[in-house]
Each structure stands twice: as structure tokens, then as C-alpha cells.
């Protein structure tokens, strides 16, 4: 019997798990081999030591302390000692272990398997693709926005998942800066967040009303266009009202703004928005298309106050003319 085999069998023997047919040859080897005999004595000493330290229901802190002390003890052992070999051979004879429940239980109970011993083994021997190891190209915090691709590894548990993360950022700057305005225009489209939409619309409307650059961009993506979209489509009355007020300076000069106001006057479900539209149309109420809408509203609007206001606006225009 070789020393390596003998020392594995010594462990089994100490815990009474060595099959009978191996006992004889181990005994003969130990009679001849001084080193293996020493290993046997060391193993028995360890067994006695462990027996003096009951492992029934240890507290978590005791277990943690035990693991640390075991780890320290392992570090103190010379490189060629018994435990070093035990450590390197440990998983080599897990097969034997499965037929040795008493030893297995003891080692698990003393933190042998679950403690640093196992950890060190895994670090040293883990294949690069050990399951449970997560590697990230970017560890930035933030919720996951979407998964864009899944690449399985053939014949393996390993899978590569590509995804995008929403990274929270903050920008601070002047309302006149292009970057802030772009963000506010994005804010105007946040379906799920009425506060953000209302604040964005209100701020950009104020910018337009105080005469800061609110020019129409040629690509139709300027602030004025964004306010037109909010007036037409936002589901919140207050947001549409703010958009309406932001457009006021352009009623006289921008036909699209005037048409949007007429549309609001005819169809907006909020009586406040329809009422505000009547007053904002005052500068252009002599315009024929405006007069036509006022006439329709003055007879057909559900709200008597709005019917009266429209009628009044028509009378005022007639008086001027
Ligand atoms: Zn030997």
C-alpha cells in the first residue's frame, strides 16, 4: 500500500469507516511506515480534540470563531504535514466520504466543509466558469432596464445575459441651456409621472412667457412644439392648462398655435382649459376660422358659461368691426 492511500485510509479508520478488507493491508503498512503511524496519531489527537468540543447546535458566532481558529491552525502547519495533504486530497476522496456518513457529519459539523477550508479549496480549484460567480463589465448601481440578449453555453449551466441598466444621473443648469431644456422636454413625455410632466411643462411655459428663446426649431422638436403636443395629448388637465399658457405669446404669429387653441376650445374635456382658450384667442378673434369656432361653441358647448363667453367674444369682435 502506498503512503498516500494509507493516509486516506487512516482517516477512514479513525472514524470506523474503513472497509474490513482494507484494514489488514493498512495495518501492515503502519507497522512498517513511521510517517503514516505519526499521521494516525495526529488524526487520533484531532479526533479527541474534536470530541471534547461538542458540535451539537453550535451558535453562529462560535461556528465562525471555530472556522477562523481552524484556518489559523492550518496556516501554522508545515507545508508537508498531514493536514496540508488532507486539504489537497480532500475532494479527491469525497467518493469514499459518501459511504462514510459519520465522518461526513463530523466534518460538516465542525465547519470543515462549509468554512474557510472549502472556500480556499474553491478559490484554488474553481474552474473559471463556476456557477454562482457573477462578473459584471460595469458595476454601476441602477435598476435593470431591459435584457437585450441571452447566449447559452452549449452543454453547460453557464449563460451570458446582456442587459442595459438605468443609471441615475443628475444635471443642474440654467433653464436656457439646451441640455436642461432637452431633459425637461423628455420630462413632458413621462406618462407614469404626472408631477414630472406638470413641472416640466410649467417651467418651459414660463420660459416662453417671459420671452426667453422659445423659437420653433426647424426639425419640429423645439419647446413650442413640445407644448403643442402636451396641450393636445396630455391626460392631466393642469398640465394641458400650463401648456396652453406657455403658447399664449405665439397665438398671433403662429398658425399652428392658433389651430391648437381652437382644437382645445372645441374638444378639450376640461371646462377650465376651454375657458382659458377663449380668452387666449382674443388677439385673433376677428380671424374667420376663430369666429367660426366661437360660433359653434356658443351654441353647442355643454357648459353654459363657456357658451356665454364665446358669444360675448363674438359680440366684442362685432363691436370692434
Ligand atoms: Zn506510509
XYZ file of C-alpha atoms and ligand atoms in Angstrom, residues 3 29 33 36, ligand 1:
5
model
C 1.625 6.126 1.770
C 1.704 -0.600 6.204
C 5.924 3.113 7.924
C 1.975 7.051 8.390
Zn 3.368 5.325 4.727
